[in-house]
Every structure is written in structure tokens, then in C-alpha cells.
């Protein structure tokens, strides 16, 4: 027979458990957010290898961030590439939504699903330059005959094709008289001259200005020996499937960077005075140059 004492104990335990459950239920109050998370669409902004990937992020990631700040539903992300060949593979495969290719890549991008909508300003800076050591014996372009010259890549227009055409017009058979070394980046080309591995290094003014700032001790032993004529600066292209309203807004944001303080700070990193509108016709002079270069020297291609 069950004792009264046992029944009383059992009832007390049951009551305490019930009270504990009720207390816990009263303390726990589920919270529901009134905000819904909107997944932003990612747009990739591809910049050709003006600098090594680390430096490219420093200089151009702020552009992608600036664009993202002005869109509620789009996140722009800068993508760097290890060299020209890797960049062109991605560009011609349509990986980039927006891109900043060099002028040669700009005109070939049109054949791969892109439209030209703008460009970098300061065309006077889009020229090739030859960097030599200050103790170099070179005096005239013809003096590089029998020696080595470094370039970033075969398809670099300002830093390779313009310098090679310059040598061609100054009596050098580029394919026979010199050794052409394609070293992968603008900085590498300059460093080859500093290290004495080549008689001259081909690059263009913007990487040289950054080299002067970032490596003043090395730059102090170097100098600009010759300059080439100019061509239109690097282009801005957009993939053909991007909505026109997005293209118009990106254009407005980029073309007015020089009109506000935040934009001016971004441009100063490059360094560049402004971006500006451009189209197919803007780069006709580039097409003409490429045709002449192909006929007289070599077809532009990565090796």
C-alpha cells in the first residue's frame, strides 16, 4: 500500500517541476526581426595589370567600394589578375561585368560581348617610356641593338607595343636586333633595369610615378631615357547584358569623381585627373595603330 507521505512527496515534486516549466516559459520570449535581409547582386570590376595584384587592390578597390555605396542592390568587387594573359582570358570569357582594359584590350573586348562607354582621361600620359640606369652608356635608341629590353607583356599597349614601334622607327629590327623579355608586370620591367638585367625597361608614366613614390631609393638610380608618342588612355567597358540604367548610373558616378572630395582622393591614388565618356569611335586611332604595328612588326598576342 502506498503511504500518504510518499504521495505527498510525489505531488510536491510534480508541482515544483510544473512551476519551473511555467517560469521558464514566462521568461523566454521569442524575438522576430522586422527587417528582411536583401541579397545584393555581385558585379565584378576587372582592372588590367597596371600594377601587381596587391598594389592594384590598394589603388582601385576604392573605386569598387565607391560604386557599391551608391547602389542598394549591387555590390561591386574588384578582381585583380596575376598577369596580362590571365586578365585577358577572364575578360574575353565575359567574367567581368565592368572592366578597365588597356586600349588594345578595349577594342578586342568589343568582339567579345562588351561595349565601350568611357575611358581614363589624361591621354598625354598614355605613352611608352624607356627606363635605364643613370650609369647606362645608352645615348640613342639605336644603341640598344644587340642588348635586352624588358616589357610587362606582349599585349601591353603603352608599355610594350608603343616602345617597340618607337625602336622600329629608330632603326631597330625588334624581332632580330634585340632580345625582348616579357616579365609579367610594370614593376618587374622597371626592376629589371635597376638590377642591370636589361639595357632598358619599357613601361609607361603611371607605374613609373608610383615606383618613384614607393621605391625612391631604387628610383634614384634610374631615369627616363626616351618617350614615345601618345594614344587614347585605358578604356571602360561593360558587358552587353548589364541593364542600361545600371550603366548610366555607373557612368555618372565615374565621370563626376573629380567633382567631389571623396572622388578626388580616389583619383589621386591612380594618379588620374578624371574619367570621361568614350565610345567605339574614340578608339579608332588605336585600331589604326594596331593594324600598322601588326603589318610592320608582329601581331599583338600573348606568348
Coordinates of N, CA and C in Angstrom, one line a residue, residues 71-298:
X71 N 24.7 52.0 -54.7 CA 23.7 51.1 -55.1 C 23.1 50.3 -53.9
X72 N 21.8 50.2 -53.9 CA 21.1 49.4 -52.8 C 21.2 47.9 -53.0
X73 N 21.2 47.5 -54.3 CA 21.1 46.1 -54.6 C 22.2 45.5 -55.4
X74 N 23.3 46.2 -55.5 CA 24.5 45.7 -56.2 C 25.8 46.0 -55.4
X75 N 26.6 45.0 -55.3 CA 27.9 45.0 -54.6 C 29.0 44.9 -55.7
X76 N 29.8 45.9 -55.8 CA 30.9 45.8 -56.8 C 32.2 45.3 -56.1
X77 N 32.9 44.4 -56.8 CA 34.1 43.8 -56.3 C 35.2 43.8 -57.3
X78 N 36.3 44.4 -56.9 CA 37.5 44.5 -57.7 C 38.1 43.1 -57.8
X79 N 38.5 42.7 -59.1 CA 39.3 41.5 -59.2 C 40.5 41.8 -60.0
X80 N 41.7 41.4 -59.3 CA 43.0 41.6 -59.9 C 43.4 40.3 -60.6
X81 N 44.3 40.4 -61.5 CA 44.8 39.2 -62.2 C 46.3 39.2 -62.1
X82 N 46.9 38.0 -62.1 CA 48.4 37.9 -61.9 C 49.2 38.4 -63.1
X83 N 48.6 38.4 -64.3 CA 49.3 38.9 -65.4 C 48.3 39.2 -66.6
X84 N 48.9 39.7 -67.7 CA 48.0 40.1 -68.8 C 47.3 38.9 -69.4
X85 N 47.9 37.7 -69.5 CA 47.3 36.6 -70.1 C 46.1 36.1 -69.3
X86 N 46.2 36.1 -67.9 CA 45.1 35.7 -67.1 C 44.0 36.7 -67.1
X87 N 44.3 38.0 -67.2 CA 43.3 39.0 -67.3 C 42.5 38.9 -68.6
X88 N 43.2 38.7 -69.7 CA 42.5 38.6 -71.0 C 41.7 37.4 -71.1
X89 N 42.1 36.3 -70.5 CA 41.3 35.1 -70.5 C 40.0 35.3 -69.9
X90 N 40.0 36.0 -68.7 CA 38.7 36.3 -68.0 C 37.9 37.4 -68.7
X91 N 38.6 38.4 -69.3 CA 37.8 39.4 -70.0 C 37.1 38.9 -71.2
X92 N 37.8 38.1 -72.0 CA 37.2 37.6 -73.3 C 36.2 36.5 -73.0
X93 N 36.2 35.9 -71.8 CA 35.2 34.9 -71.4 C 34.0 35.5 -70.8
X94 N 34.0 36.9 -70.6 CA 32.9 37.6 -70.1 C 32.7 37.5 -68.6
X95 N 33.8 37.2 -67.9 CA 33.7 37.1 -66.4 C 33.4 38.4 -65.8
X96 N 33.9 39.5 -66.3 CA 33.8 40.8 -65.7 C 32.5 41.5 -66.1
X97 N 31.8 42.1 -65.2 CA 30.6 42.9 -65.6 C 31.0 44.3 -66.1
X98 N 32.0 44.9 -65.4 CA 32.6 46.1 -65.8 C 34.1 45.9 -65.8
X99 N 34.8 46.6 -66.7 CA 36.3 46.4 -66.8 C 37.0 47.6 -67.2
X100 N 38.2 47.7 -66.8 CA 39.1 48.8 -67.2 C 40.3 48.2 -68.0
X101 N 40.2 47.9 -69.3 CA 41.3 47.2 -70.0 C 42.2 48.3 -70.7
X102 N 43.4 47.9 -71.1 CA 44.2 48.8 -71.9 C 43.5 49.1 -73.3
X103 N 44.0 50.0 -74.0 CA 43.3 50.3 -75.3 C 43.2 49.2 -76.3
X104 N 44.3 48.4 -76.4 CA 44.2 47.2 -77.2 C 43.1 46.2 -76.7
X105 N 43.1 45.9 -75.5 CA 42.1 45.0 -74.9 C 40.7 45.6 -75.0
X106 N 40.7 47.0 -75.0 CA 39.4 47.6 -75.1 C 38.7 47.3 -76.5
X107 N 39.5 47.5 -77.5 CA 38.9 47.2 -78.9 C 38.7 45.8 -79.1
X108 N 39.5 44.9 -78.5 CA 39.2 43.5 -78.7 C 38.1 43.0 -77.8
X109 N 37.8 43.7 -76.7 CA 36.7 43.3 -75.9 C 35.4 43.5 -76.6
X110 N 35.3 44.5 -77.5 CA 34.1 44.7 -78.3 C 33.7 43.5 -79.1
X111 N 34.7 42.7 -79.5 CA 34.4 41.4 -80.2 C 34.0 40.3 -79.3
X112 N 34.0 40.6 -78.0 CA 33.8 39.5 -77.0 C 32.6 39.9 -76.0
X113 N 31.7 40.6 -76.6 CA 30.4 40.9 -75.8 C 30.5 42.1 -74.9
X114 N 31.4 43.1 -75.1 CA 31.4 44.3 -74.3 C 31.2 45.5 -75.2
X115 N 30.8 46.6 -74.5 CA 30.5 47.9 -75.1 C 31.4 48.9 -74.4
X116 N 32.1 49.8 -75.2 CA 32.9 50.9 -74.7 C 31.9 52.0 -74.2
X117 N 32.1 52.5 -73.0 CA 31.3 53.6 -72.5 C 32.1 54.7 -71.9
X118 N 33.4 54.5 -71.7 CA 34.2 55.6 -71.1 C 35.7 55.2 -71.2
X119 N 36.5 56.1 -70.6 CA 37.9 55.9 -70.6 C 38.6 56.7 -69.5
X120 N 39.8 56.5 -69.2 CA 40.6 57.3 -68.3 C 40.9 58.6 -69.1
X121 N 41.0 59.7 -68.4 CA 41.4 61.0 -69.1 C 43.0 61.0 -69.2
X122 N 43.5 62.2 -69.3 CA 44.9 62.4 -69.3 C 45.6 61.6 -70.4
X123 N 45.1 61.7 -71.7 CA 45.7 61.0 -72.8 C 47.2 61.3 -72.9
X124 N 47.6 62.5 -72.5 CA 49.1 62.9 -72.6 C 50.0 61.9 -71.8
X125 N 49.4 61.2 -70.9 CA 50.2 60.2 -70.1 C 50.2 58.8 -70.7
X126 N 49.4 58.6 -71.7 CA 49.4 57.3 -72.3 C 50.4 57.2 -73.4
X127 N 51.6 57.0 -73.0 CA 52.8 56.9 -73.9 C 53.7 55.8 -73.3
X128 N 54.6 55.3 -74.1 CA 55.6 54.4 -73.6 C 56.8 55.3 -73.1
X129 N 57.5 54.8 -72.1 CA 58.8 55.4 -71.7 C 59.8 54.3 -71.5
X130 N 61.1 54.6 -71.7 CA 62.2 53.7 -71.5 C 63.0 54.1 -70.3
X131 N 63.1 53.2 -69.3 CA 63.8 53.5 -68.1 C 65.2 52.8 -68.2
X132 N 66.3 53.5 -67.8 CA 67.6 53.0 -67.8 C 68.3 53.4 -66.5
X133 N 69.3 52.7 -66.2 CA 70.1 53.1 -65.0 C 70.8 54.4 -65.4
X134 N 71.1 55.3 -64.4 CA 71.7 56.6 -64.7 C 73.2 56.4 -65.2
X135 N 73.8 55.2 -64.8 CA 75.1 55.0 -65.3 C 75.2 54.2 -66.6
X136 N 74.0 54.1 -67.3 CA 73.9 53.5 -68.6 C 74.7 54.2 -69.6
X137 N 75.3 53.5 -70.6 CA 76.0 54.1 -71.7 C 75.1 54.4 -72.9
X138 N 73.9 54.1 -72.8 CA 72.9 54.3 -73.9 C 72.8 55.8 -74.1
X139 N 72.8 56.2 -75.4 CA 72.6 57.6 -75.7 C 71.4 57.7 -76.7
X140 N 71.4 56.9 -77.7 CA 70.4 56.9 -78.7 C 69.7 55.6 -78.8
X141 N 68.4 55.5 -79.3 CA 67.7 54.2 -79.4 C 68.5 53.2 -80.1
X142 N 69.2 53.5 -81.1 CA 69.9 52.5 -81.9 C 71.0 51.8 -81.0
X143 N 71.4 52.4 -79.9 CA 72.4 51.8 -79.0 C 71.9 50.5 -78.3
X144 N 70.6 50.3 -78.3 CA 70.1 49.0 -77.7 C 70.3 47.8 -78.6
X145 N 70.8 48.0 -79.8 CA 71.0 46.9 -80.7 C 72.0 45.9 -80.1
X146 N 71.6 44.6 -80.1 CA 72.4 43.6 -79.5 C 72.2 43.4 -78.0
X147 N 71.3 44.1 -77.4 CA 71.0 44.1 -76.0 C 69.6 43.6 -75.7
X148 N 69.3 43.6 -74.4 CA 67.9 43.1 -74.0 C 67.1 44.3 -73.5
X149 N 65.8 44.2 -73.8 CA 64.8 45.2 -73.3 C 63.7 44.4 -72.6
X150 N 63.2 44.9 -71.5 CA 62.1 44.3 -70.8 C 60.8 45.0 -71.0
X151 N 59.7 44.3 -71.0 CA 58.4 44.8 -71.1 C 57.4 44.0 -70.2
X152 N 56.3 44.5 -69.8 CA 55.4 43.7 -69.0 C 54.7 42.6 -69.7
X153 N 54.3 42.8 -70.9 CA 53.6 41.7 -71.7 C 53.5 42.1 -73.1
X154 N 53.4 41.1 -74.0 CA 53.2 41.4 -75.5 C 52.0 42.3 -75.8
X155 N 50.9 42.2 -75.0 CA 49.7 42.9 -75.4 C 49.6 44.2 -74.6
X156 N 50.6 44.6 -73.8 CA 50.6 45.9 -73.1 C 50.9 47.0 -74.2
X157 N 49.9 47.8 -74.4 CA 50.0 48.8 -75.5 C 51.0 49.9 -75.2
X158 N 50.8 50.7 -74.1 CA 51.7 51.8 -73.8 C 53.1 51.3 -73.5
X159 N 53.2 50.2 -72.7 CA 54.4 49.8 -72.2 C 55.2 48.8 -73.0
X160 N 54.6 48.3 -74.1 CA 55.2 47.3 -75.0 C 55.1 47.7 -76.5
X161 N 53.9 47.8 -77.0 CA 53.8 48.0 -78.4 C 54.2 49.4 -78.8
X162 N 53.9 50.4 -78.1 CA 54.4 51.7 -78.4 C 55.9 51.8 -78.3
X163 N 56.6 51.2 -77.3 CA 58.0 51.2 -77.2 C 58.7 50.4 -78.4
X164 N 58.1 49.3 -78.7 CA 58.6 48.5 -79.8 C 58.5 49.2 -81.2
X165 N 57.4 49.9 -81.3 CA 57.2 50.7 -82.6 C 58.2 51.9 -82.6
X166 N 58.4 52.5 -81.5 CA 59.4 53.5 -81.3 C 60.8 53.1 -81.8
X167 N 61.2 51.9 -81.3 CA 62.5 51.3 -81.6 C 62.5 51.0 -83.1
X168 N 61.4 50.5 -83.6 CA 61.3 50.2 -85.1 C 61.5 51.4 -85.9
X169 N 60.9 52.5 -85.5 CA 61.1 53.8 -86.3 C 62.4 54.4 -86.1
X170 N 63.2 53.9 -85.2 CA 64.5 54.4 -84.9 C 65.6 53.5 -85.4
X171 N 65.3 52.6 -86.3 CA 66.3 51.7 -86.9 C 66.5 50.4 -86.3
X172 N 65.7 50.0 -85.3 CA 65.9 48.7 -84.7 C 65.0 47.7 -85.3
X173 N 65.5 46.5 -85.7 CA 64.6 45.4 -86.1 C 64.3 44.7 -84.8
X174 N 63.1 44.9 -84.3 CA 62.7 44.5 -83.0 C 62.7 42.9 -82.9
X175 N 62.5 42.3 -84.0 CA 62.4 40.8 -83.9 C 63.8 40.1 -84.1
X176 N 64.8 40.9 -84.5 CA 66.1 40.3 -84.7 C 67.3 41.0 -84.0
X177 N 67.2 42.3 -83.8 CA 68.3 43.1 -83.3 C 68.4 43.1 -81.7
X178 N 67.4 42.8 -81.0 CA 67.4 42.8 -79.6 C 66.7 41.6 -79.0
X179 N 66.9 41.4 -77.7 CA 66.2 40.3 -77.0 C 65.0 40.9 -76.3
X180 N 63.8 40.5 -76.6 CA 62.6 41.0 -75.9 C 62.2 40.1 -74.7
X181 N 62.2 40.7 -73.5 CA 61.9 39.9 -72.3 C 60.5 40.4 -71.8
X182 N 59.5 39.5 -71.8 CA 58.2 39.9 -71.3 C 58.1 39.3 -69.8
X183 N 58.2 40.3 -68.9 CA 58.4 39.9 -67.5 C 57.2 39.9 -66.6
X184 N 56.0 40.2 -67.1 CA 54.8 39.9 -66.3 C 54.1 41.2 -65.7
X185 N 54.9 42.2 -65.4 CA 54.2 43.4 -64.8 C 55.1 44.6 -65.0
X186 N 54.5 45.8 -64.8 CA 55.2 47.0 -65.0 C 56.4 47.2 -64.0
X187 N 56.1 46.8 -62.8 CA 57.2 46.9 -61.7 C 58.3 46.0 -62.1
X188 N 58.0 44.8 -62.5 CA 59.1 43.8 -62.8 C 59.9 44.4 -64.0
X189 N 59.3 45.0 -64.9 CA 60.0 45.6 -66.1 C 61.0 46.6 -65.6
X190 N 60.5 47.5 -64.7 CA 61.4 48.6 -64.2 C 62.6 48.0 -63.3
X191 N 62.2 47.0 -62.5 CA 63.2 46.3 -61.7 C 64.3 45.6 -62.5
X192 N 64.0 45.1 -63.6 CA 65.0 44.5 -64.5 C 66.0 45.5 -64.9
X193 N 65.6 46.8 -65.1 CA 66.6 47.8 -65.4 C 67.4 48.1 -64.2
X194 N 66.8 48.2 -63.1 CA 67.5 48.6 -61.8 C 68.6 47.5 -61.5
X195 N 68.2 46.2 -61.7 CA 69.1 45.1 -61.4 C 70.2 44.9 -62.5
X196 N 70.1 45.7 -63.6 CA 71.1 45.5 -64.7 C 70.9 44.3 -65.5
X197 N 69.7 43.7 -65.5 CA 69.4 42.5 -66.3 C 69.1 42.9 -67.8
X198 N 68.7 44.1 -68.0 CA 68.4 44.6 -69.3 C 69.0 46.0 -69.5
X199 N 69.2 46.3 -70.8 CA 69.8 47.7 -71.1 C 68.8 48.8 -70.8
X200 N 67.5 48.4 -71.1 CA 66.4 49.4 -70.9 C 65.1 48.6 -70.6
X201 N 64.3 49.3 -69.8 CA 63.0 48.8 -69.4 C 61.9 49.6 -70.0
X202 N 60.9 49.0 -70.6 CA 59.8 49.7 -71.1 C 58.6 49.7 -70.1
X203 N 58.0 50.8 -69.9 CA 56.8 50.9 -69.1 C 56.1 52.2 -69.5
X204 N 55.2 52.7 -68.7 CA 54.5 54.0 -69.0 C 54.4 54.9 -67.8
X205 N 54.1 56.1 -67.9 CA 54.2 57.1 -66.8 C 53.6 56.8 -65.5
X206 N 52.3 56.2 -65.5 CA 51.7 56.0 -64.2 C 52.4 55.0 -63.3
X207 N 52.8 53.8 -63.8 CA 53.6 52.9 -62.9 C 54.9 53.5 -62.5
X208 N 55.5 54.3 -63.4 CA 56.8 54.9 -63.0 C 56.6 55.9 -61.9
X209 N 55.5 56.7 -61.9 CA 55.2 57.7 -60.8 C 55.0 57.0 -59.5
X210 N 54.3 55.8 -59.6 CA 54.1 55.1 -58.3 C 55.4 54.5 -57.8
X211 N 56.3 54.0 -58.8 CA 57.6 53.4 -58.4 C 58.4 54.5 -57.8
X212 N 58.4 55.7 -58.3 CA 59.1 56.8 -57.7 C 58.7 57.1 -56.2
X213 N 57.4 56.9 -56.0 CA 56.8 57.2 -54.6 C 57.1 56.0 -53.7
X214 N 56.9 54.8 -54.2 CA 57.0 53.6 -53.4 C 58.5 53.1 -53.2
X215 N 59.3 53.3 -54.1 CA 60.7 52.8 -54.1 C 61.7 53.9 -54.4
X216 N 61.7 55.0 -53.7 CA 62.5 56.2 -54.0 C 64.0 55.8 -54.1
X217 N 64.5 54.9 -53.2 CA 65.9 54.6 -53.2 C 66.3 53.9 -54.5
X218 N 65.5 53.0 -55.0 CA 65.8 52.3 -56.3 C 65.6 53.3 -57.4
X219 N 64.5 54.1 -57.4 CA 64.3 55.1 -58.5 C 65.4 56.1 -58.6
X220 N 66.1 56.4 -57.5 CA 67.2 57.4 -57.6 C 68.3 57.0 -58.5
X221 N 68.4 55.7 -58.8 CA 69.5 55.2 -59.6 C 69.0 55.0 -61.1
X222 N 67.7 55.4 -61.4 CA 67.2 55.2 -62.7 C 66.7 56.6 -63.3
X223 N 66.5 56.6 -64.6 CA 66.0 57.8 -65.3 C 65.2 57.4 -66.5
X224 N 64.3 58.3 -66.9 CA 63.6 58.1 -68.2 C 64.5 58.6 -69.3
X225 N 64.8 57.6 -70.2 CA 65.7 57.9 -71.3 C 65.0 58.4 -72.6
X226 N 63.9 57.8 -73.0 CA 63.1 58.2 -74.2 C 61.6 58.0 -73.9
X227 N 60.8 58.8 -74.7 CA 59.4 58.7 -74.6 C 58.8 58.5 -76.0
X228 N 57.7 57.8 -76.1 CA 57.0 57.6 -77.4 C 55.9 58.6 -77.6
X229 N 55.3 58.7 -78.8 CA 54.0 59.4 -79.0 C 52.9 58.8 -78.1
X230 N 51.7 59.5 -78.1 CA 50.6 59.0 -77.2 C 49.5 58.4 -78.0
X231 N 48.6 57.7 -77.3 CA 47.4 57.2 -77.8 C 46.3 57.4 -76.8
X232 N 45.0 57.2 -77.1 CA 43.9 57.4 -76.1 C 44.2 56.4 -74.9
X233 N 43.8 56.9 -73.7 CA 44.1 56.2 -72.5 C 43.2 54.9 -72.3
X234 N 43.4 54.2 -71.2 CA 42.7 52.9 -71.0 C 41.2 53.1 -71.0
X235 N 40.5 52.2 -71.6 CA 39.0 52.3 -71.7 C 38.2 51.7 -70.6
X236 N 36.9 52.1 -70.6 CA 35.9 51.5 -69.7 C 34.9 50.7 -70.5
X237 N 34.7 49.4 -70.2 CA 33.8 48.6 -71.0 C 32.8 48.0 -70.0
X238 N 31.6 47.6 -70.6 CA 30.6 47.0 -69.8 C 30.1 45.8 -70.6
X239 N 29.7 44.7 -69.9 CA 29.2 43.5 -70.6 C 27.8 43.9 -71.2
X240 N 27.5 43.4 -72.3 CA 26.3 43.8 -73.1 C 25.0 43.5 -72.4
X241 N 25.0 42.5 -71.4 CA 23.7 42.1 -70.8 C 23.4 43.0 -69.5
X242 N 24.3 43.9 -69.2 CA 24.0 44.7 -68.0 C 22.9 45.8 -68.3
X243 N 21.9 45.9 -67.4 CA 20.8 46.8 -67.6 C 21.3 48.3 -67.9
X244 N 20.7 48.9 -68.8 CA 21.1 50.3 -69.2 C 21.1 51.3 -68.1
X245 N 20.1 51.1 -67.2 CA 20.0 52.1 -66.1 C 21.2 51.9 -65.1
X246 N 21.8 50.7 -65.0 CA 22.9 50.5 -64.2 C 24.2 51.1 -64.9
X247 N 24.3 50.9 -66.2 CA 25.4 51.5 -66.9 C 25.4 53.1 -66.8
X248 N 24.2 53.6 -66.9 CA 24.1 55.1 -66.9 C 24.5 55.6 -65.5
X249 N 24.1 54.9 -64.4 CA 24.4 55.3 -63.1 C 25.9 55.2 -62.8
X250 N 26.5 54.1 -63.2 CA 27.9 53.9 -63.1 C 28.7 55.0 -63.8
X251 N 28.2 55.2 -65.0 CA 28.9 56.3 -65.9 C 28.9 57.6 -65.1
X252 N 27.7 58.0 -64.6 CA 27.5 59.3 -63.9 C 28.4 59.3 -62.7
X253 N 28.5 58.2 -62.0 CA 29.4 58.2 -60.8 C 30.9 58.3 -61.1
X254 N 31.3 57.6 -62.1 CA 32.7 57.7 -62.5 C 33.1 59.0 -63.1
X255 N 32.2 59.5 -64.0 CA 32.6 60.7 -64.7 C 32.5 62.0 -63.9
X256 N 32.0 61.9 -62.6 CA 31.9 63.0 -61.7 C 32.8 62.8 -60.5
X257 N 33.7 61.8 -60.5 CA 34.6 61.6 -59.4 C 35.4 62.8 -59.1
X258 N 35.8 63.5 -60.1 CA 36.7 64.7 -59.9 C 36.0 65.9 -59.3
X259 N 34.7 65.8 -59.2 CA 33.9 66.9 -58.7 C 33.6 66.9 -57.2
X260 N 34.0 65.8 -56.5 CA 33.8 65.8 -55.1 C 35.0 65.3 -54.4
X261 N 35.1 65.6 -53.1 CA 36.3 65.3 -52.3 C 36.7 63.8 -52.3
X262 N 35.7 63.0 -52.0 CA 35.9 61.5 -51.9 C 36.4 61.0 -53.3
X263 N 35.8 61.5 -54.4 CA 36.3 61.0 -55.7 C 37.7 61.5 -56.0
X264 N 38.0 62.8 -55.6 CA 39.3 63.3 -55.9 C 40.4 62.5 -55.1
X265 N 40.1 62.0 -53.9 CA 41.0 61.2 -53.2 C 41.2 59.8 -53.9
X266 N 40.2 59.3 -54.4 CA 40.3 58.0 -55.2 C 41.2 58.2 -56.4
X267 N 40.9 59.3 -57.2 CA 41.7 59.6 -58.4 C 43.1 59.9 -58.1
X268 N 43.4 60.5 -57.0 CA 44.8 60.8 -56.6 C 45.6 59.6 -56.4
X269 N 45.0 58.5 -56.0 CA 45.8 57.2 -55.9 C 46.3 56.7 -57.2
X270 N 45.7 57.1 -58.3 CA 46.0 56.4 -59.6 C 47.3 56.8 -60.2
X271 N 47.8 58.0 -60.3 CA 47.1 59.2 -60.2 C 46.4 59.6 -61.6
X272 N 45.2 60.2 -61.5 CA 44.4 60.5 -62.7 C 43.6 61.7 -62.4
X273 N 43.4 62.6 -63.4 CA 42.5 63.8 -63.1 C 41.1 63.4 -63.2
X274 N 40.7 62.5 -64.1 CA 39.2 62.2 -64.3 C 39.0 61.0 -65.2
X275 N 37.8 60.4 -65.1 CA 37.3 59.5 -66.1 C 36.4 60.3 -67.0
X276 N 36.2 59.9 -68.3 CA 35.4 60.6 -69.2 C 34.7 59.7 -70.1
X277 N 33.6 60.2 -70.8 CA 32.8 59.4 -71.7 C 33.6 59.0 -73.0
X278 N 33.4 57.9 -73.5 CA 34.0 57.5 -74.8 C 33.1 56.4 -75.5
X279 N 33.4 56.1 -76.7 CA 32.7 55.1 -77.4 C 33.6 54.4 -78.5
X280 N 33.0 53.7 -79.3 CA 33.7 52.9 -80.4 C 34.6 53.9 -81.2
X281 N 34.1 55.0 -81.6 CA 34.9 55.9 -82.5 C 36.1 56.5 -81.8
X282 N 36.0 56.7 -80.4 CA 37.1 57.2 -79.7 C 38.4 56.4 -79.9
X283 N 38.3 55.1 -80.1 CA 39.4 54.3 -80.1 C 39.8 53.9 -81.6
X284 N 39.3 54.6 -82.6 CA 39.6 54.3 -83.9 C 41.1 54.4 -84.2
X285 N 41.7 55.4 -83.6 CA 43.2 55.7 -83.8 C 44.0 54.5 -83.2
X286 N 43.4 53.8 -82.2 CA 44.1 52.6 -81.7 C 44.0 51.5 -82.7
X287 N 42.8 51.3 -83.3 CA 42.7 50.3 -84.3 C 43.7 50.5 -85.5
X288 N 43.8 51.8 -85.9 CA 44.7 52.1 -86.9 C 46.2 51.8 -86.5
X289 N 46.5 52.1 -85.3 CA 47.9 51.8 -84.8 C 48.2 50.3 -84.8
X290 N 47.2 49.5 -84.3 CA 47.4 48.1 -84.2 C 47.5 47.5 -85.6
X291 N 46.8 48.0 -86.5 CA 47.0 47.5 -87.9 C 48.4 47.7 -88.4
X292 N 48.9 48.9 -88.2 CA 50.2 49.3 -88.6 C 51.3 48.5 -87.9
X293 N 51.1 48.3 -86.6 CA 52.0 47.6 -85.8 C 52.1 46.1 -86.2
X294 N 50.9 45.5 -86.5 CA 50.8 44.1 -87.0 C 51.5 44.0 -88.3
X295 N 51.3 44.9 -89.2 CA 51.9 44.8 -90.6 C 53.4 45.0 -90.5
X296 N 53.9 45.8 -89.7 CA 55.4 46.2 -89.7 C 56.2 45.5 -88.7
X297 N 55.6 45.0 -87.6 CA 56.4 44.4 -86.5 C 55.9 42.9 -86.2
X298 N 54.7 42.8 -85.7 CA 54.3 41.5 -85.3 C 52.8 41.6 -84.9

